[in-house]
Amino acid sequence: MTGSRRKRPAEVSDAIQAPSNAELVVGVVSVTVLVEVLGVLSGSEVWLLGLLVFLPGTASALCTVRQTGFVAAWTSLVVTTTAVVRAPVGGHWLDRLLLVLFTLALGVGSVYACRWRIRREHEMLRLRSTAAAMQRHILHPLPLVTEDVLVNGVYEPVQEDRLVGGDIYDVVDSPFGTRVLIGDVQGKGLAAVGAAFAVIGAFREAAHREPTLTALVDALDAAVVRHNSYAEQTGDDERFVTALVLGVDAEDEVQVVNCGHIPPRLLHEGLVTTPPLDCGVPLGLAELAAEPTTVDWFDFPAGSTLLLTTDGLTETRAEDGTFYPLDERLTKHLGLSPTELPRALYEDALAFTDADRRHDDIAVLTVRRSPRL
């Protein structure tokens, strides 16, 4: 994920990639000459030059205000000169007058439309800059490094115009070791994003406060319950969140609480294994669980890597309905570094299916155990 530099109004023309002045002049003159030649050959010079009235409209969609004003002035001059000076004697003067007036009106309208478009472009740039700044605080840019792990990965919302979707992740270097979160909010839309914000905020606060993973997960569940209570009052749908919460410290084991999420894959010495974990209920549904939250442990030796993902990857489908075979494809990519692996899996999933068939956000993280010094 990358942020965008905030642009001043003067920079808008660069952002929309307007043609240079030289390119504009060459283009306008070339079109004028072409229309002139066609008019002479057809014997309808005055009427064919009326086609030039569409030039300002085209410029308003591609150029700056000054460039559009130049095109409008040029078009008005050419059409007026042709209609008044070079028109045949005895012609219909009212038709020529209407052509000139129409050209002037369209030129003025094109300049106004261009000014409005650029104002909208500037507003969109400002909003995107603000959204990018918010994103850096909501989902921290990868990679993330602590004394225990290096976390890298890929995060791709299904909608390109959305910087944040329903998949979430975070890493906190707490007094109790490194806490890692990956999760997936049920559903889509702004309500799902609201639940995602609630979980991330609670994780960052509780990860520093709660000494155990079970207490941390209980705090996350309570945050989702509070969010659902507010959503119910405002008429929004309630949400649950599947999540995987990990605790990594100086020991050779990792602690994990699985809240209905896809289990991690352990990559070590050329082998891929899926540690057996108890699967609890998603966040927001703890009161429905028959058993309390439990913590699992498994070996996480120095130099090994954990692969964490959301179901946007595992539920990617080919045209025939086949799900993306994560374990099979992962075996073929074991030679890649933890930094390269997430992007390789993401691009492999896109090749497995048509990109237009994606229906969910995708998050893929690698958690690399730091070597012992």
XYZ file of C-alpha atoms in Angstrom:
373
model
C 0.000 0.000 0.000
C 1.268 3.390 -0.826
C 0.210 6.834 0.250
C -0.275 9.751 -2.117
C 1.328 13.173 -1.795
C -1.168 15.930 -1.193
C -1.424 18.172 -4.262
C -2.007 21.913 -4.402
C -4.568 23.294 -6.888
C -1.819 24.327 -9.297
C -0.743 20.718 -9.568
C -4.099 19.421 -10.740
C -3.272 19.799 -14.417
C -0.247 17.542 -13.898
C -2.361 15.004 -12.035
C -4.845 14.743 -14.927
C -2.025 14.621 -17.493
C -3.162 17.507 -19.706
C -1.367 17.795 -23.067
C 1.470 20.272 -23.380
C 0.815 23.623 -25.023
C 2.868 22.624 -28.060
C 0.930 19.388 -28.482
C -2.346 21.284 -28.150
C -1.438 23.893 -30.774
C -0.244 21.252 -33.228
C -3.386 19.208 -32.716
C -5.815 22.121 -33.084
C -4.084 23.536 -36.157
C -3.929 20.070 -37.745
C -7.648 19.506 -37.245
C -8.412 22.977 -38.610
C -6.321 22.381 -41.727
C -7.912 18.973 -42.257
C -11.439 20.402 -41.992
C -10.441 23.293 -44.283
C -9.120 20.928 -46.936
C -12.191 18.713 -46.732
C -14.407 21.798 -46.965
C -12.657 23.031 -50.118
C -12.795 19.600 -51.759
C -16.479 19.159 -50.909
C -17.512 22.671 -51.861
C -19.138 23.214 -48.445
C -16.379 25.077 -46.693
C -18.502 27.234 -44.406
C -20.803 24.475 -43.247
C -18.095 21.867 -42.813
C -16.098 24.247 -40.626
C -19.026 24.050 -38.247
C -17.533 20.745 -37.136
C -14.870 22.750 -35.320
C -17.418 23.781 -32.694
C -16.883 20.383 -31.061
C -13.195 21.080 -30.397
C -13.769 23.124 -27.207
C -15.967 20.363 -25.798
C -13.192 17.842 -26.361
C -10.621 20.182 -24.813
C -12.771 20.679 -21.710
C -12.457 16.962 -20.956
C -8.683 16.754 -21.491
C -7.053 20.146 -21.009
C -6.554 22.887 -18.466
C -8.840 25.931 -18.259
C -6.351 28.125 -20.135
C -5.893 25.540 -22.854
C -9.645 25.129 -23.213
C -10.009 28.917 -23.434
C -7.412 28.980 -26.212
C -9.241 26.260 -28.169
C -12.574 28.065 -27.714
C -11.093 31.389 -28.899
C -9.373 29.746 -31.883
C -12.532 27.937 -32.923
C -14.651 31.067 -32.589
C -12.159 33.076 -34.657
C -11.953 30.511 -37.449
C -15.689 29.911 -37.659
C -16.537 33.628 -37.479
C -13.956 34.526 -40.133
C -15.187 31.820 -42.456
C -18.896 32.519 -41.897
C -18.652 36.314 -42.246
C -15.713 37.041 -44.543
C -15.533 33.991 -46.803
C -19.188 33.081 -47.065
C -20.758 33.337 -50.537
C -22.640 36.569 -51.311
C -26.386 36.236 -50.982
C -26.156 33.262 -48.614
C -28.470 32.764 -45.704
C -27.047 35.281 -43.211
C -29.278 34.038 -40.382
C -27.785 30.524 -40.632
C -24.279 31.976 -40.486
C -25.180 34.156 -37.513
C -26.640 31.186 -35.642
C -23.485 29.179 -36.370
C -21.292 31.923 -34.922
C -23.492 32.357 -31.849
C -23.607 28.608 -31.288
C -19.810 28.445 -31.529
C -19.375 31.254 -28.998
C -21.900 29.714 -26.597
C -20.292 26.282 -26.801
C -16.867 27.819 -26.224
C -18.013 29.610 -23.075
C -19.807 26.475 -21.872
C -16.691 24.365 -22.500
C -14.506 26.692 -20.411
C -17.029 26.562 -17.583
C -17.248 22.746 -17.828
C -13.449 22.494 -17.763
C -13.238 24.704 -14.684
C -15.877 22.577 -12.934
C -14.106 19.337 -13.919
C -10.751 20.519 -12.602
C -12.363 21.676 -9.367
C -13.799 18.170 -9.007
C -10.400 16.629 -9.835
C -8.785 18.747 -7.149
C -11.453 17.757 -4.637
C -10.939 14.077 -5.438
C -7.169 14.450 -5.054
C -7.687 16.130 -1.697
C -10.047 13.391 -0.529
C -7.712 10.643 -1.728
C -4.798 12.313 0.034
C -6.852 12.443 3.232
C -7.943 8.826 2.796
C -4.349 7.733 2.251
C -3.301 9.496 5.453
C -6.148 7.770 7.301
C -5.112 4.444 5.825
C -1.591 4.792 7.177
C -3.088 5.040 10.664
C -5.722 2.334 10.171
C -3.613 -0.272 8.377
C 0.067 0.320 8.970
C 2.180 0.027 5.817
C 4.104 -3.213 5.462
C 6.703 -4.430 6.321
C 6.406 -4.226 10.114
C 9.368 -5.178 12.288
C 9.670 -6.010 15.984
C 12.399 -7.687 18.040
C 10.667 -11.030 17.502
C 9.400 -11.029 13.905
C 9.416 -9.399 10.489
C 5.915 -9.175 9.000
C 5.487 -8.556 5.295
C 2.621 -9.073 2.929
C 0.032 -7.930 0.425
C -3.299 -6.258 1.045
C -5.643 -5.751 -1.924
C -9.255 -4.566 -1.488
C -11.599 -6.008 -4.115
C -12.703 -2.487 -5.056
C -9.794 -0.488 -6.449
C -11.248 2.842 -5.328
C -11.371 1.696 -1.705
C -8.165 1.972 0.290
C -9.504 -0.132 3.133
C -11.801 -3.139 2.917
C -13.124 -5.815 5.250
C -9.795 -7.631 5.712
C -7.658 -6.403 8.586
C -4.207 -6.972 10.016
C -1.937 -5.404 12.616
C 1.243 -6.009 14.590
C 1.889 -4.675 18.094
C 5.205 -4.848 19.956
C 3.786 -5.184 23.470
C 5.395 -5.725 26.913
C 4.294 -9.362 26.574
C 5.926 -9.986 23.196
C 4.755 -9.367 19.656
C 1.028 -9.703 19.001
C -0.109 -10.293 15.417
C -3.680 -9.998 14.163
C -5.239 -10.992 10.852
C -8.999 -10.988 10.378
C -11.900 -10.861 7.973
C -15.124 -8.954 8.630
C -18.301 -10.671 7.509
C -19.944 -8.882 4.586
C -18.912 -5.850 2.581
C -19.592 -2.148 2.424
C -19.036 0.725 4.824
C -20.626 -1.186 7.719
C -17.977 -3.899 7.334
C -15.248 -1.259 7.304
C -16.683 0.187 10.522
C -16.419 -3.198 12.230
C -12.855 -3.516 10.951
C -11.941 -0.173 12.527
C -13.482 -1.257 15.827
C -11.388 -4.450 15.956
C -8.136 -2.738 14.989
C -8.614 0.016 17.568
C -9.381 -2.491 20.300
C -6.404 -4.654 19.324
C -3.917 -1.798 19.522
C -5.145 -0.778 22.945
C -5.700 -4.196 24.518
C -2.482 -5.746 23.147
C -0.504 -3.475 25.472
C -2.830 -4.004 28.421
C -3.773 -7.682 28.484
C -1.040 -10.150 29.535
C -2.755 -13.184 27.984
C -4.092 -13.870 24.479
C -7.415 -15.058 25.872
C -7.978 -11.721 27.605
C -6.917 -9.921 24.428
C -9.400 -11.912 22.335
C -12.136 -11.254 24.886
C -11.463 -7.522 24.493
C -11.729 -7.815 20.698
C -14.990 -9.734 21.014
C -16.390 -7.040 23.294
C -15.418 -4.369 20.738
C -17.370 -6.168 18.003
C -20.376 -6.575 20.316
C -20.325 -2.832 21.082
C -20.062 -2.039 17.378
C -23.015 -4.300 16.607
C -25.061 -2.640 19.343
C -24.437 0.748 17.745
C -25.113 -0.667 14.258
C -28.468 -2.004 15.441
C -29.461 1.427 16.716
C -28.603 3.038 13.369
C -30.293 0.360 11.275
C -27.085 -1.259 9.960
C -26.447 -4.981 9.820
C -24.607 -6.678 12.653
C -21.236 -8.234 11.814
C -18.936 -10.934 13.065
C -15.205 -11.114 12.432
C -13.093 -14.212 11.867
C -9.629 -13.647 13.294
C -6.315 -15.244 14.095
C -4.374 -13.749 17.024
C -0.748 -14.765 17.580
C 1.698 -14.125 20.383
C 5.429 -14.401 19.664
C 8.188 -13.879 22.206
C 11.704 -15.141 22.878
C 10.514 -18.738 23.305
C 10.587 -21.232 20.413
C 6.819 -21.581 20.446
C 4.040 -19.333 19.204
C 0.709 -18.882 20.961
C -2.400 -18.795 18.776
C -6.112 -18.198 19.286
C -8.189 -19.103 16.258
C -11.545 -17.334 16.086
C -13.076 -19.141 13.126
C -10.255 -18.125 10.779
C -8.116 -19.962 8.237
C -5.272 -21.728 10.106
C -1.701 -20.594 9.484
C 0.845 -22.518 7.433
C 4.315 -23.110 8.912
C 7.203 -22.986 6.444
C 10.424 -24.468 7.816
C 13.350 -26.253 6.158
C 11.538 -26.705 2.856
C 8.378 -28.176 4.394
C 4.835 -26.802 4.706
C 2.698 -27.906 7.650
C -0.665 -26.806 9.013
C -0.521 -26.847 12.825
C -3.590 -28.452 14.433
C -5.563 -25.735 16.195
C -8.849 -25.573 18.035
C -11.253 -23.412 16.078
C -13.378 -21.101 18.186
C -16.264 -18.876 17.184
C -15.710 -15.580 15.340
C -15.404 -12.321 17.232
C -18.803 -10.983 18.214
C -20.288 -14.444 18.817
C -18.465 -15.473 22.011
C -21.693 -15.602 24.032
C -22.880 -18.387 21.713
C -19.803 -20.543 22.323
C -20.149 -23.671 24.417
C -16.494 -23.530 25.520
C -14.329 -20.632 26.717
C -11.554 -19.207 24.559
C -8.458 -21.432 24.506
C -4.865 -20.888 23.443
C -2.871 -23.323 21.285
C 0.911 -23.612 21.086
C 3.129 -25.008 18.372
C 6.833 -24.844 17.507
C 8.029 -21.723 15.712
C 11.819 -22.091 15.517
C 14.236 -19.367 14.487
C 14.365 -18.827 10.717
C 10.899 -20.294 10.119
C 7.968 -18.433 8.557
C 4.241 -18.408 9.189
C 1.880 -17.719 6.301
C -1.375 -15.999 7.284
C -4.161 -15.318 4.836
C -7.839 -14.453 4.557
C -10.399 -16.430 2.602
C -10.151 -13.963 -0.265
C -7.172 -16.075 -1.351
C -8.371 -19.581 -0.506
C -11.851 -19.000 -1.945
C -10.602 -17.621 -5.234
C -12.240 -19.730 -7.936
C -11.277 -20.716 -11.445
C -13.809 -20.521 -14.259
C -14.868 -24.128 -13.609
C -15.564 -23.350 -9.923
C -12.377 -24.943 -8.555
C -10.978 -23.239 -5.445
C -7.426 -21.940 -5.436
C -5.222 -24.850 -4.158
C -3.187 -22.892 -1.618
C -1.128 -25.770 -0.207
C -0.267 -27.083 -3.670
C 0.736 -23.663 -4.982
C 2.575 -22.818 -1.785
C 4.815 -25.863 -2.224
C 5.865 -24.557 -5.635
C 6.889 -21.191 -4.173
C 8.996 -22.380 -1.246
C 12.157 -21.063 -2.882
C 10.964 -17.485 -2.506
C 11.864 -15.253 0.403
C 9.188 -14.252 2.947
C 9.218 -10.807 1.335
C 8.510 -12.156 -2.157
C 6.088 -14.932 -1.232
C 2.900 -12.904 -0.518
C 3.042 -11.023 -3.824
C 3.812 -14.230 -5.720
C 0.787 -15.995 -4.209
C -1.460 -13.022 -4.902
C -0.411 -12.800 -8.548
C -0.702 -16.579 -8.873
C -4.281 -16.383 -7.574
C -5.090 -13.673 -10.109
C -3.697 -15.881 -12.868
C -5.759 -18.792 -11.523
C -8.945 -16.804 -12.016
C -10.123 -13.858 -14.050
C -9.360 -10.670 -12.098
C -12.904 -9.474 -12.877
C -14.269 -12.536 -11.033
C -12.781 -11.500 -7.679
C -15.492 -11.062 -5.062
C -13.503 -10.491 -1.868
C -10.551 -8.606 -0.424
C -7.248 -10.462 -0.191
C -4.691 -10.244 2.602
C -1.570 -12.420 2.667
C 1.045 -12.019 5.421
C 4.337 -13.731 6.181
C 5.566 -13.695 9.776
C 9.301 -14.432 9.826
C 10.880 -15.450 13.102
C 13.880 -13.224 13.782
C 17.164 -15.132 14.103
C 18.643 -15.450 17.582
C 21.671 -13.230 18.150
